[in-house]
Amino acid sequence: MSTLSLFIIIVFILGYALIAVESLTKINKAAIALLMFVVCWVLFMVDPSKFLLTMHPDLNVTAHSVMSFANKVIVEHLGDTATTLFFLMGAMTIVEVVDQNGGFNWVKNVMRSKSKRGLMWKIAFMTFFLSAILDNLTTSIVMIMILRKLIKSHEDRMVYASLIIIAANSGGAFSPIGDVTTIMLWNKGLITAAGVISEIFIPSLLSMIIPALILQFMLKGKIATDAPLSIGEENESEKEFGGFQRKLIFAIGVGGLCLVPVFHTFTGLPPFMGILCVLGLLWSVTEVFYYRLYKKTGGSEDFAKRVSNLLRRIDMSTILFFLGILMAVACLEEIGALEQVGKGLNITFNGNHYAVTGIIGALSSIIDNVPLVAGSMGMYPVTVTGDMAVDGIFWQLLAYCAGVGGSMLIIGSAAGVVVMGLEKITFGWYMKKISWIALVGYLSGIGSYALIRTFLFVSPL
């Protein structure tokens, strides 16, 4: 390994360490990720020829055109990264529009229950399936807000909230649009919508049901009657639209998200284009509604819930964080570091991809799963057949393990971090009470996947 390669790796490790201790440094992780991304590529450009000739052996360029080709490589990586970023921005905007216009109010009404355990199972399944359609972060926020209207006891809410984390991560793992990591794998063409849903659904379901079976023993009795659910509860701002309009917004937004895999299958276009198509349709429909509302009520045309205004509320720091991380990982890929790590893992575990992906999943409870998956995508080449083929064992297990593994620690996923903040759950309490339960569910899912691939889907669909 050259000195320059070592410097790039050190910059990445240092940047990653600073991201991990964001709560101590008080520096936003997006800022660190962007600096890490740029510095890595600046070091790469000090002498790009040695890396390019190693990673692109067929390259035949003169010294004069090396810099030009290096820039072309960077732009190609940026293009791959942009497909994920545009998908996320589109999906986040759609969910925000639906939520702000009262599209999720119906969820509150179907969650009514007198029994604590009965409510637990409703929350588990609702979170699991909502997370497959939305994302685990948005789903967790929605479910915690609903939970607060139903349960007064903070001690009980911590148990429910822990299950929300597990169910949200499990639900996102079997859907091509349910988690950032599955979006990345799907956009890259490493998994298909039909393959991941048919073969990862049962492992994901088990990774939620088994912890729920254990957690139900921590809940006993009836729900206190002093915390009733307000049926039809809605904010004043949501009264801009009538019931039919809100239902139509929900149908277009959430229904459109569900149909993105169908769009990709029939058109052959990248998934982000399907998301942008849904956003464009939803935007157009709401603009018509607001124009009619303006003609009816008068006043200002600048309604707060218009898509043009809601776009300002999209978490751009998260988008920039993903940009920085994915492009920094791309630099590691171009210097050959990821390939060497992949070969080392294969040698250590003798090509056992259950062990390799299992460890990656365990690491995702400590390290953000986005760079882990991005790194794994760069470590291993896609093959025509075998475990590394499209919808092969390695890629499907990676989707499962990276998503579900984050449940083992409360800081291991976006869902866990946001619930930790909302419900003031401590790291120690979660690790003592919940971590082992999440681990049991995680291992059960891996075991069930092994049985499915051995006896049911011997080869990918």
Tab-separated table of C-alpha atoms in Angstrom:
chain	number	residue	atom	x	y	z
A	1	MET	CA	0.000	0.000	0.000
A	2	SER	CA	1.407	3.381	-1.015
A	3	THR	CA	1.908	6.314	1.357
A	4	LEU	CA	-0.745	8.287	-0.511
A	5	SER	CA	-3.275	5.460	-0.094
A	6	LEU	CA	-2.478	5.356	3.608
A	7	PHE	CA	-3.097	9.100	3.961
A	8	ILE	CA	-6.486	8.771	2.217
A	9	ILE	CA	-7.498	5.926	4.533
A	10	ILE	CA	-6.367	7.914	7.594
A	11	VAL	CA	-8.440	10.911	6.479
A	12	PHE	CA	-11.477	8.641	6.061
A	13	ILE	CA	-11.005	7.005	9.479
A	14	LEU	CA	-10.456	10.355	11.179
A	15	GLY	CA	-13.524	11.824	9.481
A	16	TYR	CA	-15.586	8.819	10.433
A	17	ALA	CA	-14.442	9.061	14.042
A	18	LEU	CA	-15.501	12.711	14.162
A	19	ILE	CA	-18.900	11.790	12.706
A	20	ALA	CA	-19.318	9.109	15.385
A	21	VAL	CA	-18.672	11.612	18.210
A	22	GLU	CA	-20.887	14.364	16.768
A	23	SER	CA	-22.665	14.693	20.119
A	24	LEU	CA	-19.345	15.597	21.777
A	25	THR	CA	-17.822	17.842	19.100
A	26	LYS	CA	-21.133	19.587	18.297
A	27	ILE	CA	-20.020	19.741	14.646
A	28	ASN	CA	-22.736	18.602	12.248
A	29	LYS	CA	-21.817	15.276	10.673
A	30	ALA	CA	-22.688	16.621	7.207
A	31	ALA	CA	-19.902	19.196	7.492
A	32	ILE	CA	-17.361	16.516	8.426
A	33	ALA	CA	-18.579	14.217	5.642
A	34	LEU	CA	-18.197	16.942	3.019
A	35	LEU	CA	-14.681	17.798	4.210
A	36	MET	CA	-13.746	14.114	4.256
A	37	PHE	CA	-15.066	13.659	0.714
A	38	VAL	CA	-13.133	16.625	-0.716
A	39	VAL	CA	-9.855	15.951	1.122
A	40	CYS	CA	-9.847	12.289	0.058
A	41	TRP	CA	-10.207	13.235	-3.593
A	42	VAL	CA	-7.646	16.065	-3.307
A	43	LEU	CA	-5.118	13.486	-2.071
A	44	PHE	CA	-6.183	11.152	-4.878
A	45	MET	CA	-5.450	13.851	-7.456
A	46	VAL	CA	-1.890	14.337	-6.159
A	47	ASP	CA	-0.881	11.328	-8.264
A	48	PRO	CA	-3.975	9.775	-9.886
A	49	SER	CA	-2.076	7.732	-12.476
A	50	LYS	CA	-0.912	5.067	-10.023
A	51	PHE	CA	-4.501	4.442	-8.870
A	52	LEU	CA	-6.088	4.622	-12.314
A	53	LEU	CA	-3.642	2.190	-13.902
A	54	THR	CA	-4.237	-0.278	-11.044
A	55	MET	CA	-8.035	-0.091	-10.995
A	56	HIS	CA	-8.457	0.412	-14.767
A	57	PRO	CA	-5.800	-1.882	-16.315
A	58	ASP	CA	-7.175	-1.402	-19.835
A	59	LEU	CA	-6.654	2.331	-19.585
A	60	ASN	CA	-4.407	3.689	-22.320
A	61	VAL	CA	-3.905	7.394	-21.758
A	62	THR	CA	-1.042	9.822	-21.965
A	63	ALA	CA	0.232	11.753	-19.003
A	64	HIS	CA	-1.561	14.823	-20.374
A	65	SER	CA	-4.980	13.137	-20.282
A	66	VAL	CA	-4.657	11.404	-16.890
A	67	MET	CA	-6.173	14.371	-15.049
A	68	SER	CA	-9.038	14.521	-17.530
A	69	PHE	CA	-9.806	10.824	-17.066
A	70	ALA	CA	-9.591	11.172	-13.277
A	71	ASN	CA	-12.180	13.941	-13.386
A	72	LYS	CA	-14.367	11.747	-15.587
A	73	VAL	CA	-14.159	8.986	-12.944
A	74	ILE	CA	-15.225	11.432	-10.231
A	75	VAL	CA	-18.191	12.622	-12.314
A	76	GLU	CA	-19.272	9.009	-12.934
A	77	HIS	CA	-19.248	8.311	-9.196
A	78	LEU	CA	-21.167	11.531	-8.598
A	79	GLY	CA	-23.776	10.385	-11.123
A	80	ASP	CA	-24.250	7.080	-9.267
A	81	THR	CA	-24.512	8.948	-5.970
A	82	ALA	CA	-26.986	11.472	-7.389
A	83	THR	CA	-29.510	8.750	-8.267
A	84	THR	CA	-29.741	7.859	-4.574
A	85	LEU	CA	-29.838	11.490	-3.430
A	86	PHE	CA	-32.626	12.485	-5.843
A	87	PHE	CA	-34.605	9.418	-4.805
A	88	LEU	CA	-34.285	10.388	-1.139
A	89	MET	CA	-35.157	14.050	-1.736
A	90	GLY	CA	-38.229	13.075	-3.754
A	91	ALA	CA	-39.396	10.519	-1.200
A	92	MET	CA	-38.829	12.887	1.741
A	93	THR	CA	-40.823	15.626	0.013
A	94	ILE	CA	-43.729	13.290	-0.819
A	95	VAL	CA	-43.944	12.056	2.782
A	96	GLU	CA	-43.770	15.640	4.090
A	97	VAL	CA	-46.620	16.749	1.797
A	98	VAL	CA	-48.829	13.815	2.822
A	99	ASP	CA	-48.071	14.270	6.522
A	100	GLN	CA	-48.554	18.043	6.605
A	101	ASN	CA	-51.916	17.725	4.888
A	102	GLY	CA	-53.273	15.221	7.410
A	103	GLY	CA	-52.812	12.123	5.261
A	104	PHE	CA	-51.705	9.997	8.202
A	105	ASN	CA	-54.549	10.931	10.559
A	106	TRP	CA	-56.317	7.663	9.798
A	107	VAL	CA	-53.456	5.775	11.469
A	108	LYS	CA	-54.411	7.289	14.824
A	109	ASN	CA	-57.947	5.986	14.561
A	110	VAL	CA	-57.074	2.356	13.780
A	111	MET	CA	-54.654	2.108	16.731
A	112	ARG	CA	-57.341	2.182	19.425
A	113	SER	CA	-57.049	-0.653	21.952
A	114	LYS	CA	-57.916	-1.324	25.596
A	115	SER	CA	-55.159	-3.884	26.180
A	116	LYS	CA	-51.485	-2.903	26.396
A	117	ARG	CA	-50.460	-6.090	24.612
A	118	GLY	CA	-53.152	-5.625	21.989
A	119	LEU	CA	-51.874	-2.126	21.293
A	120	MET	CA	-48.314	-3.484	21.133
A	121	TRP	CA	-49.155	-5.850	18.278
A	122	LYS	CA	-51.040	-3.134	16.410
A	123	ILE	CA	-48.041	-0.817	16.741
A	124	ALA	CA	-45.636	-3.579	15.680
A	125	PHE	CA	-47.440	-4.482	12.457
A	126	MET	CA	-48.415	-0.914	11.589
A	127	THR	CA	-44.806	0.227	12.001
A	128	PHE	CA	-43.483	-2.780	10.070
A	129	PHE	CA	-45.628	-2.202	6.990
A	130	LEU	CA	-45.501	1.606	7.071
A	131	SER	CA	-41.703	1.444	7.159
A	132	ALA	CA	-41.696	-0.670	4.004
A	133	ILE	CA	-43.573	2.097	2.191
A	134	LEU	CA	-42.070	5.177	3.782
A	135	ASP	CA	-38.686	5.038	5.532
A	136	ASN	CA	-37.760	3.959	9.051
A	137	LEU	CA	-37.027	7.511	10.205
A	138	THR	CA	-40.349	9.011	9.079
A	139	THR	CA	-42.299	5.981	10.276
A	140	SER	CA	-40.697	6.154	13.737
A	141	ILE	CA	-41.590	9.828	14.138
A	142	VAL	CA	-45.204	9.236	13.061
A	143	MET	CA	-45.613	6.250	15.395
A	144	ILE	CA	-44.037	7.990	18.400
A	145	MET	CA	-46.386	10.948	17.938
A	146	ILE	CA	-49.348	8.552	17.898
A	147	LEU	CA	-47.978	6.607	20.883
A	148	ARG	CA	-47.834	9.756	22.987
A	149	LYS	CA	-51.572	10.244	22.491
A	150	LEU	CA	-52.288	6.701	23.665
A	151	ILE	CA	-49.907	5.959	26.553
A	152	LYS	CA	-49.252	8.231	29.546
A	153	SER	CA	-46.708	6.020	31.357
A	154	HIS	CA	-43.180	6.846	30.229
A	155	GLU	CA	-41.934	3.441	31.383
A	156	ASP	CA	-44.465	1.670	29.154
A	157	ARG	CA	-43.757	4.071	26.292
A	158	MET	CA	-40.073	3.140	26.372
A	159	VAL	CA	-41.001	-0.502	25.743
A	160	TYR	CA	-43.356	0.436	22.909
A	161	ALA	CA	-40.769	2.846	21.491
A	162	SER	CA	-38.118	0.100	21.505
A	163	LEU	CA	-40.446	-2.123	19.517
A	164	ILE	CA	-41.047	0.743	17.082
A	165	ILE	CA	-37.281	0.904	16.438
A	166	ILE	CA	-37.067	-2.847	15.813
A	167	ALA	CA	-40.219	-2.975	13.654
A	168	ALA	CA	-39.208	0.086	11.608
A	169	ASN	CA	-35.770	-1.332	10.821
A	170	SER	CA	-37.173	-4.778	10.029
A	171	GLY	CA	-39.921	-3.393	7.791
A	172	GLY	CA	-37.480	-1.303	5.795
A	173	ALA	CA	-35.160	-4.245	5.108
A	174	PHE	CA	-37.497	-6.235	2.848
A	175	SER	CA	-38.630	-3.299	0.713
A	176	PRO	CA	-36.575	-1.726	-2.090
A	177	ILE	CA	-37.778	1.706	-0.945
A	178	GLY	CA	-37.940	1.080	2.816
A	179	ASP	CA	-34.389	1.996	3.818
A	180	VAL	CA	-31.525	4.067	2.449
A	181	THR	CA	-29.377	0.946	2.140
A	182	THR	CA	-31.967	-1.015	0.151
A	183	ILE	CA	-32.480	2.048	-2.056
A	184	MET	CA	-28.725	2.100	-2.690
A	185	LEU	CA	-28.597	-1.612	-3.555
A	186	TRP	CA	-31.697	-1.376	-5.749
A	187	ASN	CA	-30.491	1.738	-7.574
A	188	LYS	CA	-27.196	-0.021	-8.246
A	189	GLY	CA	-29.050	-3.047	-9.700
A	190	LEU	CA	-27.698	-5.497	-7.092
A	191	ILE	CA	-31.160	-6.518	-5.888
A	192	THR	CA	-34.538	-6.490	-7.606
A	193	ALA	CA	-37.861	-5.478	-6.077
A	194	ALA	CA	-39.411	-8.935	-6.630
A	195	GLY	CA	-36.352	-10.747	-5.302
A	196	VAL	CA	-35.874	-8.809	-2.081
A	197	ILE	CA	-39.597	-8.767	-1.223
A	198	SER	CA	-40.140	-12.483	-1.853
A	199	GLU	CA	-37.008	-13.724	-0.096
A	200	ILE	CA	-36.360	-11.184	2.664
A	201	PHE	CA	-39.974	-10.671	3.791
A	202	ILE	CA	-40.129	-13.730	6.076
A	203	PRO	CA	-36.716	-13.107	7.725
A	204	SER	CA	-37.673	-9.459	8.287
A	205	LEU	CA	-41.070	-10.443	9.717
A	206	LEU	CA	-39.447	-12.928	12.110
A	207	SER	CA	-36.919	-10.327	13.229
A	208	MET	CA	-39.899	-8.225	14.348
A	209	ILE	CA	-42.304	-10.894	15.639
A	210	ILE	CA	-39.816	-12.753	17.871
A	211	PRO	CA	-38.749	-9.595	19.776
A	212	ALA	CA	-42.430	-8.605	20.053
A	213	LEU	CA	-43.247	-12.001	21.603
A	214	ILE	CA	-40.565	-11.391	24.219
A	215	LEU	CA	-41.397	-7.727	24.819
A	216	GLN	CA	-45.083	-8.436	25.446
A	217	PHE	CA	-44.160	-9.924	28.841
A	218	MET	CA	-42.938	-6.470	29.893
A	219	LEU	CA	-46.461	-5.094	29.367
A	220	LYS	CA	-49.441	-6.069	31.508
A	221	GLY	CA	-52.941	-4.801	32.139
A	222	LYS	CA	-55.226	-2.297	30.483
A	223	ILE	CA	-54.495	1.081	29.025
A	224	ALA	CA	-55.399	3.940	31.357
A	225	THR	CA	-58.693	5.539	30.339
A	226	ASP	CA	-57.368	9.042	30.983
A	227	ALA	CA	-55.451	8.907	27.698
A	228	PRO	CA	-58.165	8.426	25.090
A	229	LEU	CA	-57.586	8.808	21.389
A	230	SER	CA	-59.218	11.851	19.864
A	231	ILE	CA	-60.969	10.518	16.794
A	232	GLY	CA	-60.624	12.762	13.807
A	233	GLU	CA	-58.076	14.921	15.593
A	234	GLU	CA	-56.439	17.356	13.212
A	235	ASN	CA	-54.488	20.606	13.205
A	236	GLU	CA	-56.129	23.834	12.161
A	237	SER	CA	-53.757	24.075	9.227
A	238	GLU	CA	-54.952	20.710	7.957
A	239	LYS	CA	-58.467	22.118	7.566
A	240	GLU	CA	-57.340	23.888	4.394
A	241	PHE	CA	-58.384	20.736	2.534
A	242	GLY	CA	-61.505	18.632	2.935
A	243	GLY	CA	-61.564	14.922	3.713
A	244	PHE	CA	-61.713	13.850	0.067
A	245	GLN	CA	-58.761	16.041	-0.886
A	246	ARG	CA	-56.610	14.700	1.972
A	247	LYS	CA	-57.460	11.130	1.005
A	248	LEU	CA	-56.542	11.840	-2.615
A	249	ILE	CA	-53.205	13.334	-1.512
A	250	PHE	CA	-52.547	10.218	0.558
A	251	ALA	CA	-53.493	7.928	-2.334
A	252	ILE	CA	-51.255	9.726	-4.825
A	253	GLY	CA	-48.313	10.080	-2.429
A	254	VAL	CA	-48.207	6.704	-0.697
A	255	GLY	CA	-49.736	4.833	-3.629
A	256	GLY	CA	-47.169	6.401	-5.921
A	257	LEU	CA	-44.325	5.298	-3.627
A	258	CYS	CA	-45.643	1.740	-3.754
A	259	LEU	CA	-45.784	1.826	-7.562
A	260	VAL	CA	-42.199	3.042	-8.066
A	261	PRO	CA	-40.902	-0.562	-8.377
A	262	VAL	CA	-43.584	-1.204	-11.010
A	263	PHE	CA	-42.516	1.948	-12.877
A	264	HIS	CA	-38.897	0.767	-12.826
A	265	THR	CA	-39.834	-2.722	-14.051
A	266	PHE	CA	-41.986	-1.589	-16.984
A	267	THR	CA	-40.011	1.423	-18.175
A	268	GLY	CA	-36.471	0.304	-17.383
A	269	LEU	CA	-35.771	3.834	-16.103
A	270	PRO	CA	-33.903	4.430	-12.808
A	271	PRO	CA	-36.136	4.395	-9.678
A	272	PHE	CA	-35.436	8.064	-8.902
A	273	MET	CA	-37.304	9.035	-12.064
A	274	GLY	CA	-40.379	7.209	-10.805
A	275	ILE	CA	-40.159	9.103	-7.508
A	276	LEU	CA	-39.835	12.436	-9.316
A	277	CYS	CA	-42.829	11.515	-11.494
A	278	VAL	CA	-44.937	10.904	-8.361
A	279	LEU	CA	-43.703	14.164	-6.826
A	280	GLY	CA	-44.553	16.070	-9.991
A	281	LEU	CA	-48.082	14.609	-10.063
A	282	LEU	CA	-48.666	15.269	-6.353
A	283	TRP	CA	-47.339	18.804	-6.708
A	284	SER	CA	-49.619	19.517	-9.676
A	285	VAL	CA	-52.720	18.176	-7.916
A	286	THR	CA	-52.092	20.182	-4.733
A	287	GLU	CA	-51.456	23.331	-6.784
A	288	VAL	CA	-54.920	22.906	-8.347
A	289	PHE	CA	-56.434	22.468	-4.864
A	290	TYR	CA	-54.701	25.606	-3.588
A	291	TYR	CA	-55.752	27.633	-6.620
A	292	ARG	CA	-59.394	26.676	-5.983
A	293	LEU	CA	-58.963	27.450	-2.273
A	294	TYR	CA	-57.547	30.880	-3.136
A	295	LYS	CA	-60.447	31.602	-5.514
A	296	LYS	CA	-62.881	30.559	-2.782
A	297	THR	CA	-61.400	32.261	0.288
A	298	GLY	CA	-59.224	34.986	-1.159
A	299	GLY	CA	-56.269	36.272	0.823
A	300	SER	CA	-52.665	35.343	0.143
A	301	GLU	CA	-51.754	32.698	-2.414
A	302	ASP	CA	-48.670	31.757	-0.370
A	303	PHE	CA	-50.230	28.885	1.600
A	304	ALA	CA	-47.830	27.334	4.132
A	305	LYS	CA	-48.525	23.768	2.995
A	306	ARG	CA	-47.752	24.303	-0.689
A	307	VAL	CA	-45.026	22.003	-1.976
A	308	SER	CA	-42.826	24.978	-2.883
A	309	ASN	CA	-42.857	25.968	0.807
A	310	LEU	CA	-42.495	22.442	2.171
A	311	LEU	CA	-39.361	21.930	0.074
A	312	ARG	CA	-37.626	24.305	2.470
A	313	ARG	CA	-38.278	21.862	5.305
A	314	ILE	CA	-36.434	18.962	3.668
A	315	ASP	CA	-33.432	17.971	5.769
A	316	MET	CA	-30.674	19.026	3.376
A	317	SER	CA	-27.989	18.307	5.984
A	318	THR	CA	-28.922	14.621	5.756
A	319	ILE	CA	-28.730	14.736	1.949
A	320	LEU	CA	-25.310	16.405	2.090
A	321	PHE	CA	-24.155	13.848	4.657
A	322	PHE	CA	-25.025	11.036	2.259
A	323	LEU	CA	-23.260	12.901	-0.550
A	324	GLY	CA	-20.078	13.234	1.482
A	325	ILE	CA	-20.087	9.657	2.746
A	326	LEU	CA	-20.850	8.017	-0.598
A	327	MET	CA	-18.276	10.069	-2.485
A	328	ALA	CA	-15.597	9.450	0.170
A	329	VAL	CA	-16.295	5.720	-0.055
A	330	ALA	CA	-16.037	6.001	-3.848
A	331	CYS	CA	-12.499	7.345	-3.374
A	332	LEU	CA	-11.608	4.314	-1.232
A	333	GLU	CA	-12.977	2.156	-4.024
A	334	GLU	CA	-10.806	3.886	-6.631
A	335	ILE	CA	-7.601	3.386	-4.636
A	336	GLY	CA	-8.370	-0.338	-4.266
A	337	ALA	CA	-8.759	-0.275	-0.469
A	338	LEU	CA	-12.264	-1.759	-0.465
A	339	GLU	CA	-11.267	-4.573	-2.786
A	340	GLN	CA	-8.449	-5.534	-0.416
A	341	VAL	CA	-10.793	-5.512	2.600
A	342	GLY	CA	-13.287	-7.679	0.710
A	343	LYS	CA	-10.606	-10.216	-0.170
A	344	GLY	CA	-9.425	-10.235	3.453
A	345	LEU	CA	-12.927	-10.979	4.775
A	346	ASN	CA	-13.409	-13.771	2.242
A	347	ILE	CA	-10.099	-15.352	3.221
A	348	THR	CA	-10.791	-14.999	6.950
A	349	PHE	CA	-14.238	-16.596	6.710
A	350	ASN	CA	-13.421	-18.944	3.851
A	351	GLY	CA	-16.048	-17.404	1.558
A	352	ASN	CA	-18.897	-17.845	4.077
A	353	HIS	CA	-21.138	-14.957	3.095
A	354	TYR	CA	-23.537	-15.573	5.966
A	355	ALA	CA	-20.659	-14.816	8.355
A	356	VAL	CA	-19.411	-11.821	6.361
A	357	THR	CA	-22.808	-10.130	6.061
A	358	GLY	CA	-23.666	-11.083	9.652
A	359	ILE	CA	-20.596	-9.197	10.865
A	360	ILE	CA	-21.421	-6.228	8.620
A	361	GLY	CA	-24.899	-6.182	10.181
A	362	ALA	CA	-23.446	-6.276	13.701
A	363	LEU	CA	-21.116	-3.406	12.794
A	364	SER	CA	-24.103	-1.408	11.542
A	365	SER	CA	-25.296	-1.156	15.155
A	366	ILE	CA	-22.132	0.834	15.902
A	367	ILE	CA	-21.256	2.394	12.537
A	368	ASP	CA	-23.710	4.097	10.198
A	369	ASN	CA	-25.027	1.487	7.757
A	370	VAL	CA	-24.857	3.837	4.751
A	371	PRO	CA	-21.035	3.850	4.467
A	372	LEU	CA	-20.934	0.168	5.431
A	373	VAL	CA	-23.193	-0.786	2.527
A	374	ALA	CA	-21.495	1.675	0.206
A	375	GLY	CA	-18.159	0.117	1.158
A	376	SER	CA	-19.473	-3.407	0.638
A	377	MET	CA	-20.760	-2.448	-2.803
A	378	GLY	CA	-17.231	-1.384	-3.654
A	379	MET	CA	-15.563	-4.432	-2.091
A	380	TYR	CA	-17.184	-7.101	-4.205
A	381	PRO	CA	-17.744	-7.317	-7.967
A	382	VAL	CA	-21.113	-8.418	-9.339
A	383	THR	CA	-20.978	-11.840	-10.989
A	384	VAL	CA	-23.269	-13.507	-13.506
A	385	THR	CA	-24.032	-16.457	-11.214
A	386	GLY	CA	-23.449	-17.440	-7.599
A	387	ASP	CA	-23.743	-15.567	-4.314
A	388	MET	CA	-22.525	-12.309	-5.856
A	389	ALA	CA	-25.008	-12.307	-8.750
A	390	VAL	CA	-27.956	-9.924	-8.845
A	391	ASP	CA	-30.321	-11.087	-6.072
A	392	GLY	CA	-27.595	-13.445	-4.895
A	393	ILE	CA	-27.267	-14.505	-1.274
A	394	PHE	CA	-24.636	-11.875	-0.465
A	395	TRP	CA	-26.599	-8.842	-1.698
A	396	GLN	CA	-29.925	-9.920	-0.222
A	397	LEU	CA	-28.325	-10.759	3.124
A	398	LEU	CA	-26.541	-7.410	3.035
A	399	ALA	CA	-29.913	-5.658	2.624
A	400	TYR	CA	-31.323	-7.609	5.578
A	401	CYS	CA	-28.311	-7.443	7.904
A	402	ALA	CA	-27.485	-3.775	7.361
A	403	GLY	CA	-31.109	-2.800	8.011
A	404	VAL	CA	-32.037	-5.088	10.913
A	405	GLY	CA	-28.602	-5.132	12.569
A	406	GLY	CA	-28.956	-1.481	13.516
A	407	SER	CA	-31.657	-2.400	16.034
A	408	MET	CA	-29.141	-4.009	18.389
A	409	LEU	CA	-28.034	-0.628	19.744
A	410	ILE	CA	-30.210	2.445	20.014
A	411	ILE	CA	-27.599	4.508	18.156
A	412	GLY	CA	-27.393	1.942	15.350
A	413	SER	CA	-30.053	3.407	13.081
A	414	ALA	CA	-31.735	6.681	12.199
A	415	ALA	CA	-34.935	5.333	13.767
A	416	GLY	CA	-33.118	4.555	17.012
A	417	VAL	CA	-31.447	7.956	17.236
A	418	VAL	CA	-34.672	9.902	16.677
A	419	VAL	CA	-36.651	7.744	19.149
A	420	MET	CA	-33.830	8.114	21.671
A	421	GLY	CA	-34.236	11.872	21.462
A	422	LEU	CA	-38.028	11.941	21.430
A	423	GLU	CA	-38.583	9.540	24.326
A	424	LYS	CA	-35.373	10.240	26.305
A	425	ILE	CA	-34.328	6.573	26.266
A	426	THR	CA	-30.782	6.122	27.549
A	427	PHE	CA	-28.136	4.085	25.772
A	428	GLY	CA	-27.624	1.949	28.887
A	429	TRP	CA	-31.310	1.125	29.407
A	430	TYR	CA	-31.730	0.030	25.801
A	431	MET	CA	-28.553	-2.050	25.839
A	432	LYS	CA	-29.548	-3.801	29.080
A	433	LYS	CA	-33.223	-4.394	28.292
A	434	ILE	CA	-33.563	-4.514	24.512
A	435	SER	CA	-30.255	-5.268	22.761
A	436	TRP	CA	-30.294	-9.014	23.444
A	437	ILE	CA	-33.911	-9.231	22.299
A	438	ALA	CA	-33.060	-7.479	19.015
A	439	LEU	CA	-30.076	-9.848	18.600
A	440	VAL	CA	-32.335	-12.907	18.956
A	441	GLY	CA	-34.642	-11.540	16.251
A	442	TYR	CA	-31.671	-10.660	14.020
A	443	LEU	CA	-30.182	-14.158	14.213
A	444	SER	CA	-33.604	-15.770	13.723
A	445	GLY	CA	-34.016	-13.870	10.473
A	446	ILE	CA	-30.609	-14.980	9.192
A	447	GLY	CA	-31.431	-18.587	10.087
A	448	SER	CA	-34.776	-18.432	8.313
A	449	TYR	CA	-33.136	-16.927	5.221
A	450	ALA	CA	-30.656	-19.821	5.132
A	451	LEU	CA	-33.567	-22.277	5.201
A	452	ILE	CA	-35.429	-20.347	2.479
A	453	ARG	CA	-32.420	-20.299	0.147
A	454	THR	CA	-31.617	-23.948	0.869
A	455	PHE	CA	-35.061	-25.454	0.394
A	456	LEU	CA	-37.359	-22.888	-1.256
A	457	PHE	CA	-35.520	-20.400	-3.479
A	458	VAL	CA	-32.430	-22.382	-4.361
A	459	SER	CA	-31.638	-19.799	-7.038
A	460	PRO	CA	-32.768	-16.152	-7.291
A	461	LEU	CA	-36.143	-15.412	-8.861
